[in-house]
CSV table of N, CA and C in Angstrom, one decimal:
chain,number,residue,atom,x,y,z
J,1,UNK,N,106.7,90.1,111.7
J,1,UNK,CA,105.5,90.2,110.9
J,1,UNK,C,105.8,90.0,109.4
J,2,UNK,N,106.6,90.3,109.1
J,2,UNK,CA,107.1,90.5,107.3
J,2,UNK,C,107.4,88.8,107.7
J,3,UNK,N,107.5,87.8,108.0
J,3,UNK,CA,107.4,86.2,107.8
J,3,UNK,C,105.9,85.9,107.3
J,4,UNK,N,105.3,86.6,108.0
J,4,UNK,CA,103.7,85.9,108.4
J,4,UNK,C,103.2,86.5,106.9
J,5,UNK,N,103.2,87.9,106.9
J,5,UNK,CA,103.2,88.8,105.2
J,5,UNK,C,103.6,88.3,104.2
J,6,UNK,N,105.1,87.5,104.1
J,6,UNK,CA,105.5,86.8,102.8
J,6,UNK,C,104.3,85.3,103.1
J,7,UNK,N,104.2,84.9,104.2
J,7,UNK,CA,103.7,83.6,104.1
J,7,UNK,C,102.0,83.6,103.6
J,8,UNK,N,101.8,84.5,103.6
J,8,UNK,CA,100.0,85.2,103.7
J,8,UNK,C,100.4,85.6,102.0
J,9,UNK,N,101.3,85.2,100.8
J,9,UNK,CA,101.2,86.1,100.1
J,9,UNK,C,100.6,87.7,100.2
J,10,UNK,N,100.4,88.3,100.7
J,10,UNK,CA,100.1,89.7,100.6
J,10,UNK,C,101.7,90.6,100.0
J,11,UNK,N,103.1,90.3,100.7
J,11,UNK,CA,104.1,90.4,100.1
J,11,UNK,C,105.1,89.7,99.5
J,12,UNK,N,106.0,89.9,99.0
J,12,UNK,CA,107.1,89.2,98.2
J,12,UNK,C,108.5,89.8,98.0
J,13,UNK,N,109.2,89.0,97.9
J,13,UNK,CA,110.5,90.0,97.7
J,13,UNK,C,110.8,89.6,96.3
J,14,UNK,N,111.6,91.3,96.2
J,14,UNK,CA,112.6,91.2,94.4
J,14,UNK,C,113.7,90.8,94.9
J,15,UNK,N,114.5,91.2,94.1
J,15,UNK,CA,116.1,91.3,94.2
J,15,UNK,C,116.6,92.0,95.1
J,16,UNK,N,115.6,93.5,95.1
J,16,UNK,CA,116.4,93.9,96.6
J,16,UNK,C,115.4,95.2,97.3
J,17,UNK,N,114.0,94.4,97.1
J,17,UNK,CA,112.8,94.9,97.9
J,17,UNK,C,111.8,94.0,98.1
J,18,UNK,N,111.2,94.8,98.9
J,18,UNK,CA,109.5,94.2,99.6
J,18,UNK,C,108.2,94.9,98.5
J,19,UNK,N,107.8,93.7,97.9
J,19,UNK,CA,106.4,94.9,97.2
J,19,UNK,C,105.3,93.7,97.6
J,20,UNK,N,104.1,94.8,97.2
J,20,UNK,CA,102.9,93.9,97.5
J,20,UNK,C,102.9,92.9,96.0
J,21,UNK,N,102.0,91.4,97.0
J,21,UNK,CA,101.7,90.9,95.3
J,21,UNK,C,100.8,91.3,94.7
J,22,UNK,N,100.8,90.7,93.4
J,22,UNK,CA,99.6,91.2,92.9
J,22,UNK,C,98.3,90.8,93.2
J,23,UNK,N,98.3,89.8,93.4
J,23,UNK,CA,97.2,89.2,93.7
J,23,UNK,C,96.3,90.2,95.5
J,24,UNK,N,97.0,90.1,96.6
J,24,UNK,CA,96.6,90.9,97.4
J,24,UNK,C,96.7,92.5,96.9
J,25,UNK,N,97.2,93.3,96.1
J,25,UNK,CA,97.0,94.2,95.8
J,25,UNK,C,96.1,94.9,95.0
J,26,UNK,N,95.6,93.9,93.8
J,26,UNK,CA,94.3,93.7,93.4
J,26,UNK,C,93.2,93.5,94.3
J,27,UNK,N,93.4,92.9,95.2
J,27,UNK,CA,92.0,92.4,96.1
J,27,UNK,C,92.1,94.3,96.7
J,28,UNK,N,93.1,94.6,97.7
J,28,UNK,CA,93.1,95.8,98.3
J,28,UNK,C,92.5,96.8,97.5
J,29,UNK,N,92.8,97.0,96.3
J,29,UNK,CA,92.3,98.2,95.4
J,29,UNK,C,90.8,98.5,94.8
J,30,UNK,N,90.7,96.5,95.0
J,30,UNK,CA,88.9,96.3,95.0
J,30,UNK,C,88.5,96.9,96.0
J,31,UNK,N,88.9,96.6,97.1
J,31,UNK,CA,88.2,96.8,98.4
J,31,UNK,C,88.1,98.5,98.4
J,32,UNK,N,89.0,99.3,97.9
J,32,UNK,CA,89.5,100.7,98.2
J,32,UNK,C,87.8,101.2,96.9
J,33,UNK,N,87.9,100.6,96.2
J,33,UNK,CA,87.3,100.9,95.0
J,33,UNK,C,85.6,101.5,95.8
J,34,UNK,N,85.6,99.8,96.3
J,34,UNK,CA,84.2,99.5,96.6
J,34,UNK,C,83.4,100.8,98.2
J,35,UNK,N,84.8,100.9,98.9
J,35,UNK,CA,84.6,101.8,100.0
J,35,UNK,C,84.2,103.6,98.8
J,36,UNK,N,84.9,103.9,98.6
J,36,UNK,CA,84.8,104.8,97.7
J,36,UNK,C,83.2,105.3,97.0
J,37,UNK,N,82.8,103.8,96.9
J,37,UNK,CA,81.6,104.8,96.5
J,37,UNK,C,80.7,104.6,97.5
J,38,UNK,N,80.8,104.2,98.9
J,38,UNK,CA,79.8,104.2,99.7
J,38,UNK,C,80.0,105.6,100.8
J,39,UNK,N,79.2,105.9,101.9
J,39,UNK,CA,79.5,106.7,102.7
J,39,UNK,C,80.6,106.7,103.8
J,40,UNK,N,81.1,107.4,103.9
J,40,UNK,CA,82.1,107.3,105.0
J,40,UNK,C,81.9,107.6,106.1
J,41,UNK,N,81.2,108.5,106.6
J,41,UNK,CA,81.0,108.3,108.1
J,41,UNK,C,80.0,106.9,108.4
J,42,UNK,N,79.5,106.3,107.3
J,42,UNK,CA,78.7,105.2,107.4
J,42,UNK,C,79.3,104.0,107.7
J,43,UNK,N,80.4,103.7,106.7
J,43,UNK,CA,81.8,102.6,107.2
J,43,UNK,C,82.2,102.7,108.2
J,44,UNK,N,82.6,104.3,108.4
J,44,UNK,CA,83.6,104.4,109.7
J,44,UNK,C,82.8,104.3,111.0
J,45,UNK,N,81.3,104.2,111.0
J,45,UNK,CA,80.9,104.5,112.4
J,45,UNK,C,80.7,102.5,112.3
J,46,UNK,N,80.9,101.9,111.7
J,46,UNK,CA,81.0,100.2,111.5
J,46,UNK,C,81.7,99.8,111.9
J,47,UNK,N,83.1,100.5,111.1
J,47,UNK,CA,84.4,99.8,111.1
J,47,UNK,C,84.8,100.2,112.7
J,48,UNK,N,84.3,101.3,113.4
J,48,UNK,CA,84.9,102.0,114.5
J,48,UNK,C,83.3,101.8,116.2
J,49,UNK,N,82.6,101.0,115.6
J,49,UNK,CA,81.5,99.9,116.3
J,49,UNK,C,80.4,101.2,117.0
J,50,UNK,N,80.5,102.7,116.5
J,50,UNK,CA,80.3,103.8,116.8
J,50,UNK,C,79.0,104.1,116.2
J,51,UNK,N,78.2,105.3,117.1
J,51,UNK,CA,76.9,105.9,116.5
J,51,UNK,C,77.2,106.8,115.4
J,52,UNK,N,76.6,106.4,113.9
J,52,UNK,CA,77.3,107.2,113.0
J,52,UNK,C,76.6,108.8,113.1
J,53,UNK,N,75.4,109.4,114.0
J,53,UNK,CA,74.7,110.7,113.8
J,53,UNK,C,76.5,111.2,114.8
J,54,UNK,N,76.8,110.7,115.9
J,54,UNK,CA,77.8,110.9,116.7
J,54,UNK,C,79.1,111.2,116.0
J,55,UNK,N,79.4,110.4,114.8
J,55,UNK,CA,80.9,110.3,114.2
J,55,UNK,C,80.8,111.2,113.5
J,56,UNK,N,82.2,112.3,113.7
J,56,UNK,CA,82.1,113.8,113.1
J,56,UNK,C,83.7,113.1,112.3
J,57,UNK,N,83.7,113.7,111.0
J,57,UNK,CA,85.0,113.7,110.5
J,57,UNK,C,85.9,115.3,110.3
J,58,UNK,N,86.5,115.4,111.2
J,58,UNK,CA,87.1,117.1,110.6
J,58,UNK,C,88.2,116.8,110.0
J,59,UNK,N,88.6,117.8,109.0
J,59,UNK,CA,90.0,118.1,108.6
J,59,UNK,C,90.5,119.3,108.7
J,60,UNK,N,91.5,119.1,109.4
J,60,UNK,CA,92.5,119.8,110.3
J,60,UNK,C,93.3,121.2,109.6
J,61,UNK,N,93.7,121.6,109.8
J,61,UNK,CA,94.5,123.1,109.1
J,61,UNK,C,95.4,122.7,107.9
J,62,UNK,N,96.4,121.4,108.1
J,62,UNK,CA,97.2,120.9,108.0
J,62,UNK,C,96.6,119.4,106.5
J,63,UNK,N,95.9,119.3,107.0
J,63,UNK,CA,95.0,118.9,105.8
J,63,UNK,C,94.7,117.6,106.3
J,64,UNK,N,95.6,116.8,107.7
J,64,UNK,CA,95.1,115.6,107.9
J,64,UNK,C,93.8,115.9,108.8
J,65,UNK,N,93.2,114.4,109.0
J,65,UNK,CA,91.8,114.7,109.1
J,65,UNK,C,91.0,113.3,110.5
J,66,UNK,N,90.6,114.1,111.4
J,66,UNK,CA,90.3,113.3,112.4
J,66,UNK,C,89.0,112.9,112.3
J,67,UNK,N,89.0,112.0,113.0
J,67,UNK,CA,87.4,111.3,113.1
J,67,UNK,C,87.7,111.3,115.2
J,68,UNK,N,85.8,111.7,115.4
J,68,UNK,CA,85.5,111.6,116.2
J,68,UNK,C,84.2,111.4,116.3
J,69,UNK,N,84.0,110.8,117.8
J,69,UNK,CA,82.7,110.4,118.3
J,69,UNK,C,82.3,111.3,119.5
J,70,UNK,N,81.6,112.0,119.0
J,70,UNK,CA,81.5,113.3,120.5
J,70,UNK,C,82.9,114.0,120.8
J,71,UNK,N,83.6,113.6,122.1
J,71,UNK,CA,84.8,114.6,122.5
J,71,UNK,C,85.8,113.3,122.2
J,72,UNK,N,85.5,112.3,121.9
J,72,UNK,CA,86.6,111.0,122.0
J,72,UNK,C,87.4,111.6,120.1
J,73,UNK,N,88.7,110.9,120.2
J,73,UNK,CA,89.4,110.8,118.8
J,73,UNK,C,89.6,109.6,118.9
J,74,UNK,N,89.4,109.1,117.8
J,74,UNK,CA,89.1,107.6,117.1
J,74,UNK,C,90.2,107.5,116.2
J,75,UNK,N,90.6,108.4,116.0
J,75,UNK,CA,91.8,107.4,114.9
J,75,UNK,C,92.0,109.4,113.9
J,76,UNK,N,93.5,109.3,113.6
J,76,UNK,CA,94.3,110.8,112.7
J,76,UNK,C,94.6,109.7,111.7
J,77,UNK,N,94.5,110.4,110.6
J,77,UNK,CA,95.1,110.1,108.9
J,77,UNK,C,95.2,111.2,108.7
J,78,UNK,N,96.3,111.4,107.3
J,78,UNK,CA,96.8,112.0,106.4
J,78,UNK,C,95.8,112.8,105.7
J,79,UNK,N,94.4,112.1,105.3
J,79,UNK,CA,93.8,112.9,104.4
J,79,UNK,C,92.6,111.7,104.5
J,80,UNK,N,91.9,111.9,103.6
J,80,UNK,CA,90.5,110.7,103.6
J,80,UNK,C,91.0,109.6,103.0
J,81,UNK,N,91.7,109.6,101.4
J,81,UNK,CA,92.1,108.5,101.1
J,81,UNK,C,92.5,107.8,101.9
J,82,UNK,N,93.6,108.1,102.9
J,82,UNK,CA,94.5,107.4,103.8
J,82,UNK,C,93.7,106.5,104.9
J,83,UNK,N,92.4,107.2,105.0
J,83,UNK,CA,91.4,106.6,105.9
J,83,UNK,C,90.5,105.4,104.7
J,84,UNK,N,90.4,105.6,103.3
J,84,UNK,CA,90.0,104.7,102.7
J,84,UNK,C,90.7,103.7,102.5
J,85,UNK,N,92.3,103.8,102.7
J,85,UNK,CA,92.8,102.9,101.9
J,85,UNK,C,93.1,102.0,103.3
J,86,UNK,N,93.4,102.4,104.5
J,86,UNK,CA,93.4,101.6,105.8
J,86,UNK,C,92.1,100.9,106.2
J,87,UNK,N,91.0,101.2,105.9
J,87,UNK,CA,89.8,100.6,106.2
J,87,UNK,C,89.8,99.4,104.7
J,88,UNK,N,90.2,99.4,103.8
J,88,UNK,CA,90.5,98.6,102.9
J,88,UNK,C,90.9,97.8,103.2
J,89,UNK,N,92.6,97.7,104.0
J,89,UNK,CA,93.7,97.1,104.2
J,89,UNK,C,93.0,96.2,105.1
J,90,UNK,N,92.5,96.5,106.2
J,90,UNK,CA,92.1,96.1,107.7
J,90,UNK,C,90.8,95.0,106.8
J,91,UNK,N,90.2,95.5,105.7
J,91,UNK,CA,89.0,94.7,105.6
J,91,UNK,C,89.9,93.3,104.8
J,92,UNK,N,91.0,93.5,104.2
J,92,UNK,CA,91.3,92.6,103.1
J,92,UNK,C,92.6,91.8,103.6
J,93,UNK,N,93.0,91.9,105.0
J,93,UNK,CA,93.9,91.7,105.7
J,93,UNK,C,93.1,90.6,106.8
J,94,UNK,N,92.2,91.1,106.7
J,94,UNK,CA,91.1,89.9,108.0
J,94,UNK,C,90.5,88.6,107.3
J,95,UNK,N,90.5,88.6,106.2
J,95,UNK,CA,90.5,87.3,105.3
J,95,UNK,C,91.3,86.3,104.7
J,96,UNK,N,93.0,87.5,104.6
J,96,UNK,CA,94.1,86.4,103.8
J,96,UNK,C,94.9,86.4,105.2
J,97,UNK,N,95.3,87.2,106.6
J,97,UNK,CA,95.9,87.1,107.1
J,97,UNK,C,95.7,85.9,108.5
J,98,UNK,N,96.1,84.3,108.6
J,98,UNK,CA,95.5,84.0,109.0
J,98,UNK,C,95.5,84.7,111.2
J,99,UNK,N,96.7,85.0,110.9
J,99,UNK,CA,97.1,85.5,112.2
J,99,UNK,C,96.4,86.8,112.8
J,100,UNK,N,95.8,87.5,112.0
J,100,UNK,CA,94.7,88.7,112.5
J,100,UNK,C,94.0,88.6,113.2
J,101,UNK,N,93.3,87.8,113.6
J,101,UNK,CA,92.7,87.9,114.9
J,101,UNK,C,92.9,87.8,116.4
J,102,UNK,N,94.5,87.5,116.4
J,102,UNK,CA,95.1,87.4,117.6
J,102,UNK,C,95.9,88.3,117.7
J,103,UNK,N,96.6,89.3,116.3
J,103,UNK,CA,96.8,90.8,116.5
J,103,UNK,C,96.1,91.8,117.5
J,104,UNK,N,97.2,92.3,118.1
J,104,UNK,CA,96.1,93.5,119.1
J,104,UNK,C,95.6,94.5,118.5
J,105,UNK,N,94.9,95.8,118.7
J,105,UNK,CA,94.1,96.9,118.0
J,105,UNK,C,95.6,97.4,117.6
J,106,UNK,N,96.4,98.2,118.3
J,106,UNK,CA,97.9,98.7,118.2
J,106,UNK,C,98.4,98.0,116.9
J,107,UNK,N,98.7,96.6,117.3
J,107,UNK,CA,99.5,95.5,116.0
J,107,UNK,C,98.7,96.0,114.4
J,108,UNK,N,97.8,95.8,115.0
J,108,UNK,CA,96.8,96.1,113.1
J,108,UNK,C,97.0,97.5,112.7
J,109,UNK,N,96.8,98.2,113.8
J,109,UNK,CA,96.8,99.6,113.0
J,109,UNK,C,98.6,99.9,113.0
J,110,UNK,N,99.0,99.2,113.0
J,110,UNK,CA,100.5,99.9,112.8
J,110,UNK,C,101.2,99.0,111.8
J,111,UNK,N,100.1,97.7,111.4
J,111,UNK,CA,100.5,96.8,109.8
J,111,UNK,C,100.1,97.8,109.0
J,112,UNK,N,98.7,98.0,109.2
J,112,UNK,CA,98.0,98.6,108.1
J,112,UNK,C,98.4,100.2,107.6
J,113,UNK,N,98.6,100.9,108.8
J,113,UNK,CA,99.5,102.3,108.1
J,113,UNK,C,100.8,101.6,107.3
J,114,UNK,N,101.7,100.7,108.0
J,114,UNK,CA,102.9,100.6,107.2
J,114,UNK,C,102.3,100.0,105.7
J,115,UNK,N,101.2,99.6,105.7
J,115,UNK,CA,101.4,98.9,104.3
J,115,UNK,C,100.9,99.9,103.1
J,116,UNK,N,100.5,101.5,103.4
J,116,UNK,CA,100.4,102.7,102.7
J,116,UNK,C,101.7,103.0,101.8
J,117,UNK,N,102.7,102.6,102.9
J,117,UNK,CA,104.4,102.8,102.3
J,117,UNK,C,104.4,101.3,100.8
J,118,UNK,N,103.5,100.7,101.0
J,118,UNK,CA,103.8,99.8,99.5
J,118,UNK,C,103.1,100.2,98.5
J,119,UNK,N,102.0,101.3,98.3
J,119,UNK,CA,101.2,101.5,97.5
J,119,UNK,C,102.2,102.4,96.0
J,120,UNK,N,101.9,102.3,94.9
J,120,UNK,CA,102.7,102.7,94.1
J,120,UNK,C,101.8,103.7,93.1
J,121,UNK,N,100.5,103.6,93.5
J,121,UNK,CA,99.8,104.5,92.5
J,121,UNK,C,98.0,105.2,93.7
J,122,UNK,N,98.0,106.1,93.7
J,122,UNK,CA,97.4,106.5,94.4
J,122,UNK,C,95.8,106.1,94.5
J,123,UNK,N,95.7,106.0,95.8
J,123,UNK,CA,93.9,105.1,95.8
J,123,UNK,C,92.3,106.3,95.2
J,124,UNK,N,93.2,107.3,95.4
J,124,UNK,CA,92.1,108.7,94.9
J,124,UNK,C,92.3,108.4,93.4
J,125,UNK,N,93.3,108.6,92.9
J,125,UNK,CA,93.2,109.4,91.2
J,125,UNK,C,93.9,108.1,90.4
J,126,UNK,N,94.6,107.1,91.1
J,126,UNK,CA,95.6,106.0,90.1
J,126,UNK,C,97.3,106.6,89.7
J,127,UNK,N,97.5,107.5,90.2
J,127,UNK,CA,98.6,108.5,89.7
J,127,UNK,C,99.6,107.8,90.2
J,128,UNK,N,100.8,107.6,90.1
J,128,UNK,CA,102.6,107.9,90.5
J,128,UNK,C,102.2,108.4,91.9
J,129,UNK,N,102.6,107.5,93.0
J,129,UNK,CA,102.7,107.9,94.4
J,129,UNK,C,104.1,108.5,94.2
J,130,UNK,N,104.0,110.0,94.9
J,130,UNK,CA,106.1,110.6,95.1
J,130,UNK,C,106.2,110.2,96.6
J,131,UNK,N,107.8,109.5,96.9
J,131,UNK,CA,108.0,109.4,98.2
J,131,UNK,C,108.6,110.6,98.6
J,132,UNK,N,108.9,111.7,99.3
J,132,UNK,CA,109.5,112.8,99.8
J,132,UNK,C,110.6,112.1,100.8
J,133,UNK,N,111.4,111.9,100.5
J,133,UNK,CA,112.5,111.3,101.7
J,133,UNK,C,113.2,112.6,102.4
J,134,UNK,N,112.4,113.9,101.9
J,134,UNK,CA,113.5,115.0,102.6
J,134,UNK,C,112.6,115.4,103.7
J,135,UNK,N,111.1,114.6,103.2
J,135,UNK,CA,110.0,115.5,104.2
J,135,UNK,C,109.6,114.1,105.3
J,136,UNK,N,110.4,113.5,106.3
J,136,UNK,CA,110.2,112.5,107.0
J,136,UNK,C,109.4,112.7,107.9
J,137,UNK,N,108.5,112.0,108.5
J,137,UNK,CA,107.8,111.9,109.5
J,137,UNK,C,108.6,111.8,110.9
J,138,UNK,N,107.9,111.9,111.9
J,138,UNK,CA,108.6,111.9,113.3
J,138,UNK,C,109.4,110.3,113.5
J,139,UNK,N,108.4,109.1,112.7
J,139,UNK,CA,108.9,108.0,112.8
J,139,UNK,C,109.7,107.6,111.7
J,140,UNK,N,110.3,108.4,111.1
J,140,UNK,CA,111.3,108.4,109.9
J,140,UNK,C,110.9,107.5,109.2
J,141,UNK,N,109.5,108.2,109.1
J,141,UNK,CA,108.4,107.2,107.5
J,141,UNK,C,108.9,108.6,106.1
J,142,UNK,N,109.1,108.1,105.2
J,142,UNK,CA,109.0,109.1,104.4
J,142,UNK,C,107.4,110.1,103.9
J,143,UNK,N,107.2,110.9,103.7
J,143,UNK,CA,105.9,111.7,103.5
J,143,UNK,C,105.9,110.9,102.0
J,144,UNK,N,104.8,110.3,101.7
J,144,UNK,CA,104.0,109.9,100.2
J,144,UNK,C,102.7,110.8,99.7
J,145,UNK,N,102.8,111.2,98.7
J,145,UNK,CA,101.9,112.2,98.1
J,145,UNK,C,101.8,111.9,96.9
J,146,UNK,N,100.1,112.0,96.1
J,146,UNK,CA,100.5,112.2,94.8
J,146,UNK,C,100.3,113.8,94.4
J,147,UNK,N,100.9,113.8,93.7
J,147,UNK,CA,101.0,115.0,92.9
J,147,UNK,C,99.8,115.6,92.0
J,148,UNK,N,99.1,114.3,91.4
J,148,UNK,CA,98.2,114.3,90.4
J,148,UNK,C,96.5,115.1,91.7
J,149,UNK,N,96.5,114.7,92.3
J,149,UNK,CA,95.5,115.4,93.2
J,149,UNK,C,95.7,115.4,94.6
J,150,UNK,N,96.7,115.9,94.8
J,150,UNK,CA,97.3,116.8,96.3
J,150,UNK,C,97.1,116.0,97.5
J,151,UNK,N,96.9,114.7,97.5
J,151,UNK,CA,96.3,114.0,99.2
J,151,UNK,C,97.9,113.7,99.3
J,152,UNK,N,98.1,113.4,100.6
J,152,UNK,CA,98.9,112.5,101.4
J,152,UNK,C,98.4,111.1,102.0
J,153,UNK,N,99.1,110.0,101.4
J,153,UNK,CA,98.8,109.1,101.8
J,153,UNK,C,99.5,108.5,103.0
J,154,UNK,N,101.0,108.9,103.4
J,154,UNK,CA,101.8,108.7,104.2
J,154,UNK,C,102.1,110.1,104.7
């Protein structure tokens, strides 16, 4: 997939990393922008083809935050951002990616969380994303948080 990513401009390499370009990254943060000020259970009962009076959003003890539809779970994120900035990705990913539509539901959602690990300033406040490399995930993702207003985006 990182072939089809460099070839889709969305990534690029330095000298001795993967970052997003600019150009798809700017589009992404539009997209993040424009979600932001609409409703969210209103996107998400769209984005997720669901009855929105049905789509309940809770957040959890732990601070991440599920969406459901009645007794069904539809999808766990980190926090709401993490659910803005993926319904971003998925919207801004279906227009430059030309191979998206033959991606399976699995394939997308496991581009689109990894591509949270390229963000460098946070979709809530604009702040310094911190990577926690001591606080790893089960899938040995590092925990990303900003600092400036407490979400987890990873």
């Amino acid at each position: 997939m990182i072939d089809e990513l460099l070839a889709a401009d969305i990534i690029t390499e330095t000298d001795d990393d993967l970052v997003l370009t600019e150009s798809f990254r700017d589009d992404w943060r539009d997209q993040i922008d424009r979600l932001q000020t609409h409703d969210r259970r209103g996107y998400l009962a769209s984005f997720f083809e669901a009855d929105r009076e049905a789509l309940r959003i809770e957040t959890n003890p732990d601070g991440s935050v599920t969406v459901r539809q009645d007794r069904d779970r539809l999808g766990e994120w980190p926090s709401t951002t993490a659910i803005d900035a993926d319904v971003a990705a998925f919207l801004t990913l279906q227009d430059r990616l030309p191979e998206w539509e033959a991606l399976t539901g699995s394939q997308r959602d496991a581009l689109i969380s990894r591509l949270r690990l390229f963000l460098e300033a946070c979709p809530a406040c604009d702040a310094t994303l911190q990577y926690e490399e001591s606080a790893v995930t089960p899938n040995d993702i590092p925990r990303v948080r900003c600092a400036a207003c407490d979400t987890t985006i990873v």
